[in-house]
Coordinates of C-alpha atoms and ligand atoms in Angstrom, one line a residue:
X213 CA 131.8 103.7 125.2
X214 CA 130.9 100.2 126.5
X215 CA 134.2 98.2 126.8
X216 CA 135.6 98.3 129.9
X217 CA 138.7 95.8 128.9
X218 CA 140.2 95.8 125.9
X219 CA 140.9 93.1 124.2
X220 CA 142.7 93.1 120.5
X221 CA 143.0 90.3 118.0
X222 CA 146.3 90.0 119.6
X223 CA 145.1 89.1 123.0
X224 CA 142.5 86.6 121.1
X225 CA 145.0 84.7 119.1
X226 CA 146.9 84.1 121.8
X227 CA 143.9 83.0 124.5
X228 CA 141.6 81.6 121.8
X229 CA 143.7 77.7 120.8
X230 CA 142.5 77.1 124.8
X231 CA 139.6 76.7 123.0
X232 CA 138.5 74.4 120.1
X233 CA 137.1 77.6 117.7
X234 CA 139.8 77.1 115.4
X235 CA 142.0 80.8 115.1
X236 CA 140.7 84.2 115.5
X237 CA 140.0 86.1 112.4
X238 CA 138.6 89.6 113.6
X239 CA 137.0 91.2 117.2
X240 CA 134.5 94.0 117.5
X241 CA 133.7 95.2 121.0
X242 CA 130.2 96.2 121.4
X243 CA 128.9 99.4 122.7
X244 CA 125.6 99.2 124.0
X245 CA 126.4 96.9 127.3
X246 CA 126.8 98.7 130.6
X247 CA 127.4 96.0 133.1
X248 CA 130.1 93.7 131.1
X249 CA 132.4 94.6 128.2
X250 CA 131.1 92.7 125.2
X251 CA 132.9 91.9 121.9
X252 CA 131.6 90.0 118.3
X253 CA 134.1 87.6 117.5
X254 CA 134.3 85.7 114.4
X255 CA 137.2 82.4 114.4
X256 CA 137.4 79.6 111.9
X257 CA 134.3 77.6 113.5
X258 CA 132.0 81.1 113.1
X259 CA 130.9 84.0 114.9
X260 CA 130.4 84.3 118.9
X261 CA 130.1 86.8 122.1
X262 CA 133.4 87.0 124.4
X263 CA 132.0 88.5 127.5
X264 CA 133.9 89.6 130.5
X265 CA 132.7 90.2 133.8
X266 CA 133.2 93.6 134.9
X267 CA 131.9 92.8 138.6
X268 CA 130.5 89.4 139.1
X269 CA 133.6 86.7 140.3
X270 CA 134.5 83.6 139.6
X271 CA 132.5 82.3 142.8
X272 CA 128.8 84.0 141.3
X273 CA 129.6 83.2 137.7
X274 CA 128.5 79.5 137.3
X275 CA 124.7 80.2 138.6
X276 CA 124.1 82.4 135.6
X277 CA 126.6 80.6 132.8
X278 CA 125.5 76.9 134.1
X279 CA 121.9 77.9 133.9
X280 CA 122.5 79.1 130.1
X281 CA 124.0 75.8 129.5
X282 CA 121.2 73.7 130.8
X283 CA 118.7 76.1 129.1
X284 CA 120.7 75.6 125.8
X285 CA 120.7 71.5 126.5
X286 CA 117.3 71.5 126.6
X287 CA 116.3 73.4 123.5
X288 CA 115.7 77.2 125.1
X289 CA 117.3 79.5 123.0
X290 CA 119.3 81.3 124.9
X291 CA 123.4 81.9 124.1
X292 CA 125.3 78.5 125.0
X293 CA 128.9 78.6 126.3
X294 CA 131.6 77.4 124.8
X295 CA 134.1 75.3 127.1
X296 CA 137.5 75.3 127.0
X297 CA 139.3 72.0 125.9
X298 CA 139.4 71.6 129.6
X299 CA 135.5 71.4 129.8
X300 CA 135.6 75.2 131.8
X301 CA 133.2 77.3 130.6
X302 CA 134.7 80.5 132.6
X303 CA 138.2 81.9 132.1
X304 CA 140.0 84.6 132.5
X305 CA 141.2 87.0 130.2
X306 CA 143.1 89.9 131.4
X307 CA 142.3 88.9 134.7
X308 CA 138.8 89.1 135.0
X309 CA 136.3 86.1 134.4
X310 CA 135.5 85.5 130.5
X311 CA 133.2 83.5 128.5
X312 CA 132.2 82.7 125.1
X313 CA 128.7 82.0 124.0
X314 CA 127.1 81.6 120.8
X315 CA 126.2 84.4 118.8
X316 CA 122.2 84.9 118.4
X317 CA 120.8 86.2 114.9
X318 CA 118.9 89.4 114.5
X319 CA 117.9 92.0 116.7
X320 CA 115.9 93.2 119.5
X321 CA 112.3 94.4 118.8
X322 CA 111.9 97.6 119.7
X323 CA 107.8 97.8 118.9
X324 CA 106.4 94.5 119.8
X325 CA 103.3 93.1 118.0
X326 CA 100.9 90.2 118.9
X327 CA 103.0 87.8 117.1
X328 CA 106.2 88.6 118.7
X329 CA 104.2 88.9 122.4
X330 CA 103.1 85.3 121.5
X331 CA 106.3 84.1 121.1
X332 CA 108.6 85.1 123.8
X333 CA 105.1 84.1 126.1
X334 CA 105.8 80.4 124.8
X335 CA 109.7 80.5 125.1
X336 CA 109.3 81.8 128.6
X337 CA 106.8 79.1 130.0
X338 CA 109.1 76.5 128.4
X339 CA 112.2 78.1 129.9
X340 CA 110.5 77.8 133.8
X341 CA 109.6 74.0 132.8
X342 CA 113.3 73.6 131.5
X343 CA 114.7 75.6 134.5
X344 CA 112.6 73.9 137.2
X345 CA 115.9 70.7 137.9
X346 CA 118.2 73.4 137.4
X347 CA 120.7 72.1 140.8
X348 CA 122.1 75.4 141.5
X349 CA 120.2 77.9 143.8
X350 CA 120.7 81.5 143.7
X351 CA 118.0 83.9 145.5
X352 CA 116.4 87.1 143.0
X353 CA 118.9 89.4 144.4
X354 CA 116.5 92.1 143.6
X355 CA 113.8 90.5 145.5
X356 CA 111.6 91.5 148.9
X357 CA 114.7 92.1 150.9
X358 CA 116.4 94.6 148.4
X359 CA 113.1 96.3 148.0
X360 CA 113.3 96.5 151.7
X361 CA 116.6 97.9 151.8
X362 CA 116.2 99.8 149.1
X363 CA 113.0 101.5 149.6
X364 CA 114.5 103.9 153.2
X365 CA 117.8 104.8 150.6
X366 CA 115.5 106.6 148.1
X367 CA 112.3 107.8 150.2
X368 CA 114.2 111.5 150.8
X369 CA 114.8 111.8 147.2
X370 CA 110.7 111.4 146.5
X371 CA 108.1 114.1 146.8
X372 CA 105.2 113.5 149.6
X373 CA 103.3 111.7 147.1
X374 CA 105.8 109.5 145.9
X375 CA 106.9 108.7 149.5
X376 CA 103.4 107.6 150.2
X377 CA 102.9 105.2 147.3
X378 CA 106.3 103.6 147.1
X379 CA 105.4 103.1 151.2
X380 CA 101.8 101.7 150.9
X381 CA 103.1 99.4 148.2
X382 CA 106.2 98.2 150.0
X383 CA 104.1 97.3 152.7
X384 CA 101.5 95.4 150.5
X385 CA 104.2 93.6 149.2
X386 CA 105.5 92.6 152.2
X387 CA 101.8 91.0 153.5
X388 CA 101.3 89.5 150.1
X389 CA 104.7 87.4 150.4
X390 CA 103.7 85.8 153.4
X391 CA 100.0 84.7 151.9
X392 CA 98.4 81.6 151.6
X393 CA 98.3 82.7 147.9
X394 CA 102.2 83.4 147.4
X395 CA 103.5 80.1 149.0
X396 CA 101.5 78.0 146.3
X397 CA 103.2 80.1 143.4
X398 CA 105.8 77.8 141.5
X399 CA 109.0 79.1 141.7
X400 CA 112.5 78.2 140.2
X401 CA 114.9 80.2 138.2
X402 CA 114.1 83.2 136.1
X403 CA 115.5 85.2 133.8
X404 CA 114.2 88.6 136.0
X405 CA 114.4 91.5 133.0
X406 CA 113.4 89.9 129.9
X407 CA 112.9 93.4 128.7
X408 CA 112.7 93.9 124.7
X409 CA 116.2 94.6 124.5
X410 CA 117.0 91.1 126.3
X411 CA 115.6 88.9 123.2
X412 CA 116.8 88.4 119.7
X413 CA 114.6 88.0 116.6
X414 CA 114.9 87.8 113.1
X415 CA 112.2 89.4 111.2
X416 CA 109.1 87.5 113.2
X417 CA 111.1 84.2 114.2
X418 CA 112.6 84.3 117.9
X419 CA 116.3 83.7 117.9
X420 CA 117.2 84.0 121.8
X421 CA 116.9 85.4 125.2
X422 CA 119.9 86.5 126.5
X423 CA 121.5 88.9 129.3
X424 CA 121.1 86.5 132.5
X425 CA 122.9 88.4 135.0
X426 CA 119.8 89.4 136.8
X427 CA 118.6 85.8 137.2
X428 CA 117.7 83.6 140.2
X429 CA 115.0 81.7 141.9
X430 CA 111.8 83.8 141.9
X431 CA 108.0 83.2 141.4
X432 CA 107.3 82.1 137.6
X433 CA 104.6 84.8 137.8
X434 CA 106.8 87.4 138.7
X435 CA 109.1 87.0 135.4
X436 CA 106.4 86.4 133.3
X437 CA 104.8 90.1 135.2
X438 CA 108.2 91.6 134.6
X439 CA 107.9 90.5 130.6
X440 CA 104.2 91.8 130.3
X441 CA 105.1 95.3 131.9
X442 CA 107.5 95.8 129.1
X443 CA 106.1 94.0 126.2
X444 CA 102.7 94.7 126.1
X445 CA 102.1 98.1 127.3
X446 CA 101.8 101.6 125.5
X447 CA 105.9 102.8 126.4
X448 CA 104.5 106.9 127.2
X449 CA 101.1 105.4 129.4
X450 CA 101.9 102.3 130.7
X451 CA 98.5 101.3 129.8
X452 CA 98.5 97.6 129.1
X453 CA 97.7 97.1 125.6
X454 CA 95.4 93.9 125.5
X455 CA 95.4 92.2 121.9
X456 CA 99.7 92.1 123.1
X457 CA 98.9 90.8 127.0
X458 CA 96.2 88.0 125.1
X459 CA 98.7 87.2 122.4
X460 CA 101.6 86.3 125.5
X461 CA 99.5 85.0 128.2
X462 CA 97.6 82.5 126.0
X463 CA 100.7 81.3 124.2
X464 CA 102.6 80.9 127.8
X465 CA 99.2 79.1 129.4
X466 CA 99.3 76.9 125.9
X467 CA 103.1 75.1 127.7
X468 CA 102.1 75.4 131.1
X469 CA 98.9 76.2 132.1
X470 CA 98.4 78.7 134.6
X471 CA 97.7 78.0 138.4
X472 CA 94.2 79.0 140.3
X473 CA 96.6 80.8 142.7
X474 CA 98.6 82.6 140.0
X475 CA 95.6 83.8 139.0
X476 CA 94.5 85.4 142.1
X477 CA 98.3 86.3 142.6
X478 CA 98.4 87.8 138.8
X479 CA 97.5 92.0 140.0
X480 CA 99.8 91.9 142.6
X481 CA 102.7 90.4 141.2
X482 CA 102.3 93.0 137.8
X483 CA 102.6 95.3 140.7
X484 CA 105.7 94.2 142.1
X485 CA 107.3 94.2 139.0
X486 CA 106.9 97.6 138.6
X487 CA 107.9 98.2 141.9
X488 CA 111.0 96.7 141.1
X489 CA 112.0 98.2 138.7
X490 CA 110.7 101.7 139.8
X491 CA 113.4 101.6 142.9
X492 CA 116.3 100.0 140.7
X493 CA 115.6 103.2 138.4
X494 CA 115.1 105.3 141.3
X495 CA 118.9 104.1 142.9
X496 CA 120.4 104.2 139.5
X497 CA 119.1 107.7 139.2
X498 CA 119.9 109.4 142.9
X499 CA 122.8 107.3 143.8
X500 CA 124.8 106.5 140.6
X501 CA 127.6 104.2 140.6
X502 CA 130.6 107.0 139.9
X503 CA 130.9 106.6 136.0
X504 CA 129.1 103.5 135.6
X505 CA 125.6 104.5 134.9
X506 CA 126.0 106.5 131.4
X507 CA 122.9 107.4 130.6
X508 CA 120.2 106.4 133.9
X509 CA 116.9 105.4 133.2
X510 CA 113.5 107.3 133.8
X511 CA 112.2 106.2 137.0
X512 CA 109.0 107.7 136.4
X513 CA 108.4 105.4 133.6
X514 CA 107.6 102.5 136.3
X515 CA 105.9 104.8 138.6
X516 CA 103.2 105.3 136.2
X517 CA 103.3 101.9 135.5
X518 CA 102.6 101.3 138.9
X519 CA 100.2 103.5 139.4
X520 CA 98.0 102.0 136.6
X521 CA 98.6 98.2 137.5
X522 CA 97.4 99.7 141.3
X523 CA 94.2 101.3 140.2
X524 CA 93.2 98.7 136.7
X525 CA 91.9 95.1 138.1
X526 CA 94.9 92.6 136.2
X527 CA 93.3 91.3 133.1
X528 CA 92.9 87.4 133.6
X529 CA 95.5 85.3 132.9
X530 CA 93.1 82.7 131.6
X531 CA 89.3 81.6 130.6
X532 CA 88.6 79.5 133.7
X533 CA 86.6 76.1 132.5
Ligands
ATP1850 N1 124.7 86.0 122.6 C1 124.5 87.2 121.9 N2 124.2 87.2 120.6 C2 124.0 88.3 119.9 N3 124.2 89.5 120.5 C3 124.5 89.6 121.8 C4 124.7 88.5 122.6 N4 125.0 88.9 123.8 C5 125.1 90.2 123.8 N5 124.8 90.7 122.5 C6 124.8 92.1 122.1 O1 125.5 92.8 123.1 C7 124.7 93.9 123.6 C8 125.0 94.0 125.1 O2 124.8 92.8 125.8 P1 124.2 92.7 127.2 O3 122.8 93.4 127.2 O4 124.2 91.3 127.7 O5 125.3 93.6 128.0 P2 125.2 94.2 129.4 O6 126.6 94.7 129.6 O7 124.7 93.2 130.4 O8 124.3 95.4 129.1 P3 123.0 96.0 129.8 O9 123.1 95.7 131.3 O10 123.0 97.4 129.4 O11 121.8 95.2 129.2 C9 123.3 93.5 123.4 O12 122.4 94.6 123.2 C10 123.4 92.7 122.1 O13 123.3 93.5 121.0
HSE1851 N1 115.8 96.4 132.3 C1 116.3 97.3 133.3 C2 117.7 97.6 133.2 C3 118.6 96.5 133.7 O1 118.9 95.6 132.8 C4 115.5 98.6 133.2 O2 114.9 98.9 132.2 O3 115.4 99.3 134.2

């Protein structure tokens, strides 16, 4: 139970010759999405995603759809819309902001090896590179100052010792941002949760990232920390599993080599990637949105995470010469 909005092949005949797909032959909503209602459609031209926006407006829509776009333009695979015959890329449908991307082959990975690691390492330095004269600007809006927020709204839920850690490490945070180190960090848009379940592949060949609504301007370090805390660990530990961090960080380094700053930067930023997520999970999980979070996720999953990244020195993002 994932659709939000219905929409039947009725509703699509009559929205879809706006668009130059030819006519719709059959629609298939999509139940694994929790922010958007999501449908497969097939017309005469082939097979897409019709998305509508459950919460996001007309006004926040063209940071994450126009990024797609110029991702697409410039060979990132990542799901490209399709405009209207107008040129508009969003439309509404039932009232709500719509689009239609292209439809990405194959499936998410759900137990990375090396070779996929490697991959989605290269697609990601050469999305930042593609991303960096990207004209719109949107802040992470899960960045330093919703930590901030954040971290007060979820402290009474914690016991002592999970009070004291998700404290010590907000405040690390908070001096690390305003080092030396941090303001040499390139930064631009990010994708933000390129989690497994955010990329497509078929059998070892990557087909697409996709799921952008997190996105915004952020450190390259931090997404690539954010990919790396979900790709290449051991899922029950959170123990980094190394042959998986080598096989990503050496293929990413291989597009865009890595900075002497991101290297120092590298520890801390895997651990603000956990804390991240740890207090999204944590709000999900105390304060859930009524109805909208079916089934939350385990915040103590990135508290361990954290923990580790906290007491294990990073391993080093490259060889230095
Ligand atoms: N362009 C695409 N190509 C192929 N499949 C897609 C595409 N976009 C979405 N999907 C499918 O739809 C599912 C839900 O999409 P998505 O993750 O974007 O939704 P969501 O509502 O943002 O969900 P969540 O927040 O839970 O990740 C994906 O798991 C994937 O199977
Ligand atoms: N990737 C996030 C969910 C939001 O997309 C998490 O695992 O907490």
């Amino acid at each position: 139970m994932a659709v939000f909005t219905p929409v039947s092949l009725d509703d699509l005949t009559r929205w879809i010759p706006t668009f130059s797909l030819g006519k719709a032959l059959a629609i298939k909503g999509i139940s694994s999405g929790i922010e958007n209602s999501n449908f497969f459609i097939t017309t005469e031209r082939g097979e897409y995603v019709l998305t509508i926006f459950e919460k996001l407006s007309f006004e926040q829509l063209p940071f994450y759809l126009e990024l797609m776009r110029h991702l697409a333009q410039h060979g990132v695979l990542v799901p490209e819309p399709i405009p209207n015959q107008e040129g508009a890329i969003i439309n509404p449908l039932h009232g709500k902001p719509a689009a239609i991307v292209t439809k990405l082959d194959g499936e998410w990975q759900p137990a990375p090896a090396p070779i996929h690691c490697a991959a989605v390492g290269a697609m990601l330095a050469k999305m930042h590179v593609a991303a960096q004269d990207f004209p719109i600007r949107q802040p992470n809006l899960r960045g330093l100052s919703w930590w901030r927020e954040t971290t007060p709204v979820v402290l009474p839920y914690l016991p002592q010792d999970g009070q004291a850690l998700l404290r010590t490490e907000l405040a690390f945070q908070e001096n690390f941002a305003s080092s030396d180190t941090y303001r040499q960090l390139q930064h631009g848009p990010v994708h933000a949760d390129l989690f497994r379940n955010n990329v497509m592949f078929d059998g070892d060949r990557l087909t697409g990232f996709f799921d952008f609504y997190f996105a915004g301007c952020d450190t390259w370090l931090f997404d690539l920390a954010v990919t790396v805390n979900d790709w290449c660990i051991d899922l029950d530990s959170g123990v980094l599993d190394m042959p998986r961090v080598r096989a990503m960080l050496d293929a990413y380094h291989a597009v865009r080599p890595f900075s002497a700053a991101e290297q120092i930067a590298w520890q801390p930023m895997l651990r603000a990637s956990a804390l991240r997520f740890w207090l999204s999970r944590l709000y999900d999980f105390y304060l859930p949105r009524a109805a909208e979070i079916l089934t939350p996720h385990d915040p103590t999953h990135f508290e361990r995470i954290l923990r580790q990244r906290v007491a294990h020195p990073a391993p080093a993002l490259y060889q230095a010469e």
